[in-house]
Coordinates of C-alpha atoms and ligand atoms in Angstrom, one line a residue:
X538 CA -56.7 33.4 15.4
X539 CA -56.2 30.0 14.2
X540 CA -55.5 31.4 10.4
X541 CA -53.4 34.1 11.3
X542 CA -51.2 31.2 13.2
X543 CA -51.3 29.2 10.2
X544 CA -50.4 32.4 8.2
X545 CA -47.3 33.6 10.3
X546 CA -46.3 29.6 10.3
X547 CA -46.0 30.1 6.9
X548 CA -44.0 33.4 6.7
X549 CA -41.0 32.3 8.8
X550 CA -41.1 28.5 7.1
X551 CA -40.6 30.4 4.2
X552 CA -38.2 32.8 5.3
X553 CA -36.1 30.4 6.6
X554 CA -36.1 28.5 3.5
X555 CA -35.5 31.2 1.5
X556 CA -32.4 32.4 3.8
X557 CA -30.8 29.0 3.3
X558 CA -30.9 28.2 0.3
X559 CA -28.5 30.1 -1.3
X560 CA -25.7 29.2 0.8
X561 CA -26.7 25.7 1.3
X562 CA -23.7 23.2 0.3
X563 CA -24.7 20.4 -2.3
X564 CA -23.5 17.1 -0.3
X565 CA -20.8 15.7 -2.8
X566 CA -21.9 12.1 -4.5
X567 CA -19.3 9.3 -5.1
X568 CA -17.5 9.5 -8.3
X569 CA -17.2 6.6 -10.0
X570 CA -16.1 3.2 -8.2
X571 CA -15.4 3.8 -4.5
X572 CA -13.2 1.7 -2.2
X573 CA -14.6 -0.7 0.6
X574 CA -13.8 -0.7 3.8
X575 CA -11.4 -3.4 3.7
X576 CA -9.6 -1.7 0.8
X577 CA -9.9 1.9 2.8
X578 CA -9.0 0.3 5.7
X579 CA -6.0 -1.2 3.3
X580 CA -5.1 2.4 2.3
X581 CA -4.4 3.8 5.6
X582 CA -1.6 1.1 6.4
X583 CA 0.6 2.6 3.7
X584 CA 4.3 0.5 4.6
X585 CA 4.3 -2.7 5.4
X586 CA 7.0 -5.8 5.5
X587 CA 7.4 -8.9 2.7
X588 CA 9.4 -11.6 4.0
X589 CA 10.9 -13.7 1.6
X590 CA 12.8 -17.2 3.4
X591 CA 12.6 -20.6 2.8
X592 CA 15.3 -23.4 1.1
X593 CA 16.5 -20.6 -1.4
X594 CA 17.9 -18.8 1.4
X595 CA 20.2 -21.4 2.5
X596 CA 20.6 -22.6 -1.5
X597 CA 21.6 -18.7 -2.8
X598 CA 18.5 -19.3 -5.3
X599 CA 16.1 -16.3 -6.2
X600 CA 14.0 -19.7 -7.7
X601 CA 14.7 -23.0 -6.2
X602 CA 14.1 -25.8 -8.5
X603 CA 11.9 -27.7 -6.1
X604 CA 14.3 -30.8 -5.6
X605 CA 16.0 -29.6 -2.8
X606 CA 16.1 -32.0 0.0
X607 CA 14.0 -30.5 2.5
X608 CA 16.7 -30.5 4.9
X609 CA 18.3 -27.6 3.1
X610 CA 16.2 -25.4 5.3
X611 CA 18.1 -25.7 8.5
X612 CA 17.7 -21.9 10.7
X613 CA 19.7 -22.1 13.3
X614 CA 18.7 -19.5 15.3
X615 CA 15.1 -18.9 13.8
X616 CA 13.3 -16.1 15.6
X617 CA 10.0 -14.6 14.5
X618 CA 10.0 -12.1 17.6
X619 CA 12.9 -10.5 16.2
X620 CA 11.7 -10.1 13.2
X621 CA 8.6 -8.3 14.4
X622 CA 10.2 -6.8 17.1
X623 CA 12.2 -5.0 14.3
X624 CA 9.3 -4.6 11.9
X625 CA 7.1 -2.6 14.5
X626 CA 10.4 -0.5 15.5
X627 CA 10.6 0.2 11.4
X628 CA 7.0 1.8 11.6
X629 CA 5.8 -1.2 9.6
X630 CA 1.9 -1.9 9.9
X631 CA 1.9 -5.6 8.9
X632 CA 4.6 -8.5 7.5
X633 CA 3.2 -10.4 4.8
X634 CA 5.0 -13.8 4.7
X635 CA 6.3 -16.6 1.7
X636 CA 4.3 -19.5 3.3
X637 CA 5.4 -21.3 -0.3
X638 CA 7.5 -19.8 -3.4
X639 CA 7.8 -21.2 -6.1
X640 CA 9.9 -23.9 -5.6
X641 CA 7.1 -25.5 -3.4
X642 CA 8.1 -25.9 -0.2
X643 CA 5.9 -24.8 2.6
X644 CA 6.6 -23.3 5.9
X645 CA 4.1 -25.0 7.8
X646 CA 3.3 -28.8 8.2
X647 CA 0.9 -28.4 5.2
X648 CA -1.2 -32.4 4.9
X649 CA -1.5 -31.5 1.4
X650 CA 2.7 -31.5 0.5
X651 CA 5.6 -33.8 1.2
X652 CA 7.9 -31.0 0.7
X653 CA 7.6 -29.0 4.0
X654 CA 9.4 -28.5 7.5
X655 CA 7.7 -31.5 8.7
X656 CA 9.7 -33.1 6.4
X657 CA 13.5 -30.9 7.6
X658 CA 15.9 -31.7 10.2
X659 CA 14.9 -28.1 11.9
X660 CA 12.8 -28.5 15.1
X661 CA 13.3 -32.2 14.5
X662 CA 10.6 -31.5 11.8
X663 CA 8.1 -30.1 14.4
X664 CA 8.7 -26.4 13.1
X665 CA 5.7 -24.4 11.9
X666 CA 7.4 -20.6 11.0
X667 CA 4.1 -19.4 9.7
X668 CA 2.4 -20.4 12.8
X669 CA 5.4 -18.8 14.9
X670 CA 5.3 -15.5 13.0
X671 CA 1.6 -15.2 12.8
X672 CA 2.0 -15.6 16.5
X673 CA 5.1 -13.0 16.5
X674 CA 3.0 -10.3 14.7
X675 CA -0.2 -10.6 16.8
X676 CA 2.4 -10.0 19.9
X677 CA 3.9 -7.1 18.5
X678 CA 0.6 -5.4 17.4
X679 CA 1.0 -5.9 14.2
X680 CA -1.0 -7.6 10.7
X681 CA 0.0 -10.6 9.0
X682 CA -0.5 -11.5 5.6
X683 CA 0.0 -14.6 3.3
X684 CA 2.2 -14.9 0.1
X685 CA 1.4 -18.4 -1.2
X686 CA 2.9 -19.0 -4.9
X687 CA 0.4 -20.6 -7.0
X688 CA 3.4 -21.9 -9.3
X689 CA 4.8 -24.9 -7.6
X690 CA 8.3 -26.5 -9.1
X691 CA 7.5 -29.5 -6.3
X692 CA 3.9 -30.8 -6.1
X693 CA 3.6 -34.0 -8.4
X694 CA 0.5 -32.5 -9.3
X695 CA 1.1 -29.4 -10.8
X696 CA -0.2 -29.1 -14.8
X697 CA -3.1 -31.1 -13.8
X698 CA -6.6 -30.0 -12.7
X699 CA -6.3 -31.8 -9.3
X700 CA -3.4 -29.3 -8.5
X701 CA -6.4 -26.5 -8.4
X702 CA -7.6 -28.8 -5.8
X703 CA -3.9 -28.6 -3.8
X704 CA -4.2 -24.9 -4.0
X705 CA -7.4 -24.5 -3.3
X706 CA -6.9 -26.7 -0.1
X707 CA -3.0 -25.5 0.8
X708 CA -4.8 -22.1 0.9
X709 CA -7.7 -23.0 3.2
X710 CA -5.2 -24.2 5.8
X711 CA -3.0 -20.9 5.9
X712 CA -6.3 -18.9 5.8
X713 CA -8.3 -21.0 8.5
X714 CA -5.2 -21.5 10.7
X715 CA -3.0 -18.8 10.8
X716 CA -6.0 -16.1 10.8
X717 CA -7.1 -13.5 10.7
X718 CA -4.9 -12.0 7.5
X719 CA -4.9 -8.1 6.3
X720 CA -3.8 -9.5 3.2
X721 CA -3.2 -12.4 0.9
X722 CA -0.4 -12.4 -2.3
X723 CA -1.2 -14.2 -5.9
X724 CA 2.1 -13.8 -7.5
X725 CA 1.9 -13.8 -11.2
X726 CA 4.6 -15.6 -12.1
X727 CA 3.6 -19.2 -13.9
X728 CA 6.3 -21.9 -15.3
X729 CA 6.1 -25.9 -15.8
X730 CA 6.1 -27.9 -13.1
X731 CA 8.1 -31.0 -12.0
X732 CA 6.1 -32.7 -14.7
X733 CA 7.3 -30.5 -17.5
X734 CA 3.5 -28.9 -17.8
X735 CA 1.8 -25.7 -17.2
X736 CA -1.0 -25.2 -15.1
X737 CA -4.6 -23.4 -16.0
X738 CA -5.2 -21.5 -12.6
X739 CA -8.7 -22.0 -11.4
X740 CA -8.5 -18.3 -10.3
X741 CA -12.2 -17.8 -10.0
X742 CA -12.5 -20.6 -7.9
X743 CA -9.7 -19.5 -5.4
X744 CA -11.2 -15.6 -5.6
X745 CA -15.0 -17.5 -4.2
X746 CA -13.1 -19.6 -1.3
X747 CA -10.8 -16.2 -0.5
X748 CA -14.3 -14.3 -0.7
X749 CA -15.7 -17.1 1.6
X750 CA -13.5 -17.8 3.6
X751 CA -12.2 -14.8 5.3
X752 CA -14.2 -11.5 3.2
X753 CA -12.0 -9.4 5.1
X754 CA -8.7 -10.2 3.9
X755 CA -7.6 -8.1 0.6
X756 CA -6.5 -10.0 -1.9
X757 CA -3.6 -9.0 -4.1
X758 CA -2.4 -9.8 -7.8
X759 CA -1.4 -8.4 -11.0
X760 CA -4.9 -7.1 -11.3
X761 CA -6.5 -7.6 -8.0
X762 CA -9.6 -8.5 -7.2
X763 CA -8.5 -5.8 -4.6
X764 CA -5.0 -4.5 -4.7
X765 CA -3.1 -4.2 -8.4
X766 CA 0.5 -4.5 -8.7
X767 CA 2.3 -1.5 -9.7
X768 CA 4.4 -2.9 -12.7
X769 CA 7.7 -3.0 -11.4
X770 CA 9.8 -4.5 -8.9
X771 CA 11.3 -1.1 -7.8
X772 CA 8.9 0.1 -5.4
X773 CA 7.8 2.8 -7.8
X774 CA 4.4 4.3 -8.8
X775 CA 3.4 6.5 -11.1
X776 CA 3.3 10.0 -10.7
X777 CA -0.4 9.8 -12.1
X778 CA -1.4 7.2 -10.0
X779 CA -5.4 5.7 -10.8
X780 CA -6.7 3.6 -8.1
X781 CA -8.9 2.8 -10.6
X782 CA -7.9 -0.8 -13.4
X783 CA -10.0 -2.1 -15.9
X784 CA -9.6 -6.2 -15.6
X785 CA -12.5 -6.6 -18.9
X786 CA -10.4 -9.1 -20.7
X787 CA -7.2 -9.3 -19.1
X788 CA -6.0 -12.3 -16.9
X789 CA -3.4 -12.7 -14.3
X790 CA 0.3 -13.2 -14.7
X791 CA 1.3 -12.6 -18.7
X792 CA -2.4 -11.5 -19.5
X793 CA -2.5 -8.6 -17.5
X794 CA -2.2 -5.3 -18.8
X795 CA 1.2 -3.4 -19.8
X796 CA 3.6 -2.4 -16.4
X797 CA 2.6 0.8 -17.9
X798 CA -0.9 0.9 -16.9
X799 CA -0.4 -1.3 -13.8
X800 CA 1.7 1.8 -12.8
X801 CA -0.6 4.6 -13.3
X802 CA -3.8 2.8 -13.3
X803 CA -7.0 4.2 -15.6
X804 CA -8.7 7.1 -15.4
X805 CA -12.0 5.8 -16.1
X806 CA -11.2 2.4 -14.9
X807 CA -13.9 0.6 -14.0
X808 CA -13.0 -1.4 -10.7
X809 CA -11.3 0.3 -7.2
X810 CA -8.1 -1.9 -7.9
X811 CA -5.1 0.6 -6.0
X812 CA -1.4 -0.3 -6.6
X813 CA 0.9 -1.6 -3.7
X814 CA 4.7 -1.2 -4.7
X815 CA 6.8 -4.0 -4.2
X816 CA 10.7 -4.1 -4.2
X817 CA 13.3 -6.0 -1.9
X818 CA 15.8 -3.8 0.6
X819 CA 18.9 -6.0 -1.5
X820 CA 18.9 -6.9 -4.8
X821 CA 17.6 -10.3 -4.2
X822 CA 14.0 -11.5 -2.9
X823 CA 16.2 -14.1 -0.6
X824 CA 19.0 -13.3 1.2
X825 CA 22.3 -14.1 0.2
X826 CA 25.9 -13.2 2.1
X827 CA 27.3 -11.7 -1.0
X828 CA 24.5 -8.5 -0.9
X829 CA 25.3 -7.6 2.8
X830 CA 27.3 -4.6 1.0
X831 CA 24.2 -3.9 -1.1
X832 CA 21.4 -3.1 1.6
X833 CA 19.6 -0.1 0.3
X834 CA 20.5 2.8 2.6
X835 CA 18.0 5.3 5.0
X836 CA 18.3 7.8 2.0
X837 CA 17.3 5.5 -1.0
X838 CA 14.5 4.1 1.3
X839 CA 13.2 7.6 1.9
X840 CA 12.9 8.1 -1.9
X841 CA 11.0 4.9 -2.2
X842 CA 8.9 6.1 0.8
X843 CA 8.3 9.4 -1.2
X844 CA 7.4 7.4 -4.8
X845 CA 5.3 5.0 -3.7
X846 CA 3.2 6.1 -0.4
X847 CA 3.7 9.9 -1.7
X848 CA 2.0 8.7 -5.2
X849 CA -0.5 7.6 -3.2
X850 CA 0.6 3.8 -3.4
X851 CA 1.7 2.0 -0.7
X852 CA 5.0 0.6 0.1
X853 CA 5.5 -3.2 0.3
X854 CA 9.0 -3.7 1.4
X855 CA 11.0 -7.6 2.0
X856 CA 13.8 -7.7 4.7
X857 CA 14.9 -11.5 4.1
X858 CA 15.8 -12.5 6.6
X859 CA 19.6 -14.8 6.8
X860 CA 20.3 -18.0 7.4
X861 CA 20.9 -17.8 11.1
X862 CA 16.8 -17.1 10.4
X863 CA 17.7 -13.3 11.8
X864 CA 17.5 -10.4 10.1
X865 CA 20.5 -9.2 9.6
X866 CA 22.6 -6.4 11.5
X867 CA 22.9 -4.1 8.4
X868 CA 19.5 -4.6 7.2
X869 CA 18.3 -3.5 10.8
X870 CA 20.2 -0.3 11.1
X871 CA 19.3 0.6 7.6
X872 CA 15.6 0.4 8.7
X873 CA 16.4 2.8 12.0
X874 CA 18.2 4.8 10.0
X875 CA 14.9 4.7 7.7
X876 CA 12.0 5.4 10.4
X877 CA 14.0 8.5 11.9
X878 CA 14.1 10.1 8.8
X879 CA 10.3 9.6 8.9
X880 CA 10.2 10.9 12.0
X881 CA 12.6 13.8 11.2
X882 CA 10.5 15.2 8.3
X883 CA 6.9 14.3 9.2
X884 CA 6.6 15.3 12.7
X885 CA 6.1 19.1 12.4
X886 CA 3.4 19.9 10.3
X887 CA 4.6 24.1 9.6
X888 CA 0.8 24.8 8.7
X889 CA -0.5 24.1 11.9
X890 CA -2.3 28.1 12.6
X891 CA -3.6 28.2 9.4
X892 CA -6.6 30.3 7.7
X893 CA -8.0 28.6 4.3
X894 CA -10.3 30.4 2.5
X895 CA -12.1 28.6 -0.8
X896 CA -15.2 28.7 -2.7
X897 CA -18.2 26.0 -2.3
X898 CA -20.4 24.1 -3.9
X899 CA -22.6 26.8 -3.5
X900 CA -20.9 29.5 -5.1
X901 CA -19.9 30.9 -1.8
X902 CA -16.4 32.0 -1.0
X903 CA -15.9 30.6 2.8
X904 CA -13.1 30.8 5.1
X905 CA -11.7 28.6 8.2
X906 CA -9.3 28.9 10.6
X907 CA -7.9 25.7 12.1
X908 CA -5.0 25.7 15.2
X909 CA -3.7 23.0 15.1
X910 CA -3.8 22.3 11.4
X911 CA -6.3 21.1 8.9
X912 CA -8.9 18.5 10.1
X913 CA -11.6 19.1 8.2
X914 CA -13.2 15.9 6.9
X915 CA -12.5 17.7 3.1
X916 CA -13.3 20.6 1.7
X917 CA -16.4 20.8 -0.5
X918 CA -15.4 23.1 -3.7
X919 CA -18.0 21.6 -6.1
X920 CA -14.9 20.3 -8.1
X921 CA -14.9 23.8 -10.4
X922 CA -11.8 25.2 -11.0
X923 CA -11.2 26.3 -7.4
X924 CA -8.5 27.9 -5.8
X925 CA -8.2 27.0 -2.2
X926 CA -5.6 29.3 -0.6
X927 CA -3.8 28.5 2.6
X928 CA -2.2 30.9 5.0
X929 CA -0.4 30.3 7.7
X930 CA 0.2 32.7 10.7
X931 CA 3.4 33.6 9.7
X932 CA 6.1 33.3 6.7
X933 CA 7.3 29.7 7.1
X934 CA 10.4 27.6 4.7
X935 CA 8.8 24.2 3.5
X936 CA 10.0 21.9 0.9
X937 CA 7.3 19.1 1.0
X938 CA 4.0 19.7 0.8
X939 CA 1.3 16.9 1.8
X940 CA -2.1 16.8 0.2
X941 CA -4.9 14.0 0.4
X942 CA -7.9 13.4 -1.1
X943 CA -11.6 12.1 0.1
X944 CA -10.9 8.6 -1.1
X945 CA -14.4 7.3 0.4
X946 CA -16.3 9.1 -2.4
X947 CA -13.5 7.8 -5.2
X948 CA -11.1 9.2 -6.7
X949 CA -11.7 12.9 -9.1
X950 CA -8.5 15.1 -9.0
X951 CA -7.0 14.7 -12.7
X952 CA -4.5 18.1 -12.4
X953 CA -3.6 20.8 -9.8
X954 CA -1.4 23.1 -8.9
X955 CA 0.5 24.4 -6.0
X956 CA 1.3 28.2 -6.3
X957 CA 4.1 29.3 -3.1
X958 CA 3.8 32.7 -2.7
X959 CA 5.4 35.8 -0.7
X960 CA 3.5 38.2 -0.3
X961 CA 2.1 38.7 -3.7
X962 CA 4.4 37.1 -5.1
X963 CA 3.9 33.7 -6.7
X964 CA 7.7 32.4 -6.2
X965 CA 7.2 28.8 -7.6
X966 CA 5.1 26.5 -9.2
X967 CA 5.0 23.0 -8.5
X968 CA 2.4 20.8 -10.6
X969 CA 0.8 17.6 -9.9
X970 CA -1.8 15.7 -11.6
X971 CA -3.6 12.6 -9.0
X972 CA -3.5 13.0 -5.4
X973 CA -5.9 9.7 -4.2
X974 CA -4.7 8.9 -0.8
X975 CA -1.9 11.0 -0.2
X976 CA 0.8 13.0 -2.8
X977 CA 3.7 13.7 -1.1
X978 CA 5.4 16.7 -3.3
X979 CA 9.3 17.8 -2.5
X980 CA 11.3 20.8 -3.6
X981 CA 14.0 23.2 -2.8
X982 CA 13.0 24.8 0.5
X983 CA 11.2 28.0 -0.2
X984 CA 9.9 30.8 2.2
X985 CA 6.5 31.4 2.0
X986 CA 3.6 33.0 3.4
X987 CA 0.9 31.7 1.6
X988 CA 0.2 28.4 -0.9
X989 CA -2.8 28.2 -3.6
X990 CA -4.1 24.8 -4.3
X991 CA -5.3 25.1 -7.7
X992 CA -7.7 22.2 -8.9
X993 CA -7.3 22.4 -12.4
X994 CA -9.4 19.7 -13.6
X995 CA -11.3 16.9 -12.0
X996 CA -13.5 14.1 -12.7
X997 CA -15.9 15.5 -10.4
X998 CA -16.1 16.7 -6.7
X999 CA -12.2 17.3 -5.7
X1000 CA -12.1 16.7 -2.6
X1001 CA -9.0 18.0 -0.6
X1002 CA -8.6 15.8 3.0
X1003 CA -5.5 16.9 4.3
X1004 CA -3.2 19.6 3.4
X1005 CA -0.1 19.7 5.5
X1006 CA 3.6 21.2 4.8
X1007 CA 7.1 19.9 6.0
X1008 CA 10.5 20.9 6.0
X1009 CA 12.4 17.6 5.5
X1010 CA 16.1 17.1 5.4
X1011 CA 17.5 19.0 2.2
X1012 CA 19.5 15.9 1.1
X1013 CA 16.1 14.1 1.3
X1014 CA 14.6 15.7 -1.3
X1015 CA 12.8 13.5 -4.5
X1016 CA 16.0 13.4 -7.1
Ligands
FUL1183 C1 7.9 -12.4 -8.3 C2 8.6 -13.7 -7.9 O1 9.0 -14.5 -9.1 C3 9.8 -13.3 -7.1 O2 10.6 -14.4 -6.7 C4 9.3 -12.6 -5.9 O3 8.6 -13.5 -5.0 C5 8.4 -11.4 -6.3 C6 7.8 -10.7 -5.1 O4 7.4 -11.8 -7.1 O5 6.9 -12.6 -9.2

């Protein structure tokens, strides 16, 4: 009795096996280097603020010298709510703030400068506007980060090692005090000092007090540790867009690799270094009265929008604000004008009743129906050439299509292909190579009743997150 128990165990453990495998899907494995959860975390912001103000606002400087008196800064109707208040209407995740540019002044009472708003007329030199818009953001819901420049036109000790102690200490007190920080700015740029000398950056050092410090915050420069910059000041990615940088050999500032590469990354880098496009609303970092007629408009910040979080960058973006210490009228409306057009284009997803059908890891051609569009944590497809075809409920007009990648297991997709079709028809092409976080892809609006997602080559698994189509505003269609 016993044996024949044992016997039949057998039979149906077996069956079972064999009735599985064959169909079973292979879990995908990471391909190369993979983000952490900071940088993930990072990804998912995709536009926030820069805020550029300080003496060069009220000089009509880009670079102060670092001799201004320090009671050239003189707001006189500073208010940090405003600011956030309009940042969080923008659809802005986070402000990241010049605490110090280059001409050395800080905005807070810093014990390690004589150059600060201790040392203004404003507040009777008992200002603090880091402390006031940390403050402002954490009110408004939203992040705050840190630019601090480590060139300094002010600080008597700039050019000699002691000034790596300045940094290093200026730093601690913006990271300890005005806490906790989604993100901190190394900018790149390196002249002499008051003193007529360069300084040799103790950059390592600074990385291990950042790392110890606060672990959490991303750290950005030319080529990380954690965010890259994306080689221009235009607040444009590449269209082939690697969140992956090889650093072997290259240093920060005029050491770092070509804007070339900083655009589109490599595609065997070695490090998860993403880009983060930077660029100012005016022509100028700091404001000045002569660019009010120059404020980018709702339209040119959608194309930004569309080249740098739909290259799957993200979009870094400075309102300065004027010297009242306001952001100005025109600026504001631009930025309305700006976040409807968001809302405009992205709010109806036209493949919401959608059936996709695609072939596995396992060889196995599987389809899915989703309602209320695709949520599927990604689609396994074994990263052969796959065609995964997508068909919604009925004929719909689209002229943006939204794809995203499983980021968490890195970054694979090298080439695809989107294939609109009616009925059999394939009535146009539209080709793309990297997709990483999210690949925003416009073109003239085009009826159809079906779309082919062709992976044409990858690095490895291909995995498609998000597929979603829009029909935007004609006139905001990528140029
Ligand atoms: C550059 C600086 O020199 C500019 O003034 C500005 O701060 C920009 C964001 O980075 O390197």
């Amino acid at each position: 009795m016993k044996n024949i128990f044992i016997v039949a165990s057998l039979f149906v453990f077996a069956g079972l096996a064999c009735k599985s495998t064959p169909t079973r899907e292979k879990a995908p494995e990471a391909i190369g280097p993979v983000p952490t959860s900071q940088q993930l975390a990072w990804h998912d912001l995709e536009f926030y603020w820069f805020i550029h103000f300080g003496p060069n606002t009220f000089t009509d400087k880009e670079w102060g010298h670092g001799d201004e008196p320090a009671d050239a800064f003189n707001p006189t109707a500073l208010d940090c709510n405003q600011w956030a208040r309009i940042a969080k209407q923008s659809g802005a995740k986070g402000i990241i703030l010049t605490a110090k540019h280059h001409d050395g002044f800080c905005l807070w009472p810093s014990k390690y400068s004589t150059h600060t708003v201790r040392e203004s007329k404003w507040m009777n030199g008992k200002g603090d506007v880091v402390k006031a818009l940390s403050e402002a953001c954490k009110a408004n819901g939203l992040l705050f980060g840190i630019y601090l420049s480590p060139w300094d036109r002010n600080h008597p000790k700039y050019g000699t090692p002691e000034y790596n102690d300045v940094y290093v200490n200026t730093m601690t007190e913006v990271v300890t005090q005005y806490g906790p920080l989604f993100e901190f700015w190394w900018d790149g740029a390196n002249g002499e000092g008051p003193n007529g000398k360069k300084q040799v950056y103790d950059f390592h050092r600074f990385e291990n007090v950042m790392r110890e410090l606060v672990p959490n915050t991303v750290v950005f420069s030319d080529i990380g540790p954690d965010i890259r910059w994306v080689g221009n000041e235009k607040g444009i990615a590449g269209k082939t867009n690697w969140n992956l940088l090889d650093t072997a050999g290259f240093t920060r500032g005029a050491g770092a690799p070509s804007p070339d590469t900083l655009n589109q990354g490599n595609v065997n880098g070695k490090n998860w270094i993403p880009s983060e496009s930077d660029v100012s609303i005016r022509p100028g970092w700091f404001y000045h009265a002569e660019e009010d007629g120059k404020v980018k408009t709702p339209e040119q910040l959608f194309d930004l929008y569309l080249k740098s979080v739909g290259r799957g960058s993200s979009f870094l973006l400075n309102i300065p604000p004027d010297r009242r210490g306001l952001i100005h009228e025109i600026d504001s409306a631009a930025l309305v004008g700006f976040r409807k057009y968001r809302e405009e284009s992205f709010s109806n997803n036209l493949l919401k009743s959608i059936t996709i059908s695609y072939t596995e890891s396992s060889g196995a051609r599987l389809t899915k129906k989703f309602d209320n569009g695709f949520d599927a944590k990604y689609l396994n497809t074994g990263g052969e050439k796959n065609i995964i075809s997508v068909i919604p409920d009925k004929e719909q007009t689209i002229n943006c299509i939204m794809l995203k990648e499983y980021i968490p297991l890195g970054q694979s997709i090298k080439q695809f292909q989107c294939l609109l079709k009616n009925g059999d028809k394939t009535v146009k092409t539209i080709e793309g190579t990297t997709i990483g976080h999210k690949r925003l892809l416009t073109f003239e609006s085009t009826p159809v009743t079906s779309i082919d997602i062709v992976i044409e080559d990858t690095k490895g698994n291909g995995l498609i997150s998000g597929i979603e189509a829009y029909r935007i505003p004609d006139q905001l269609v990528e140029k």
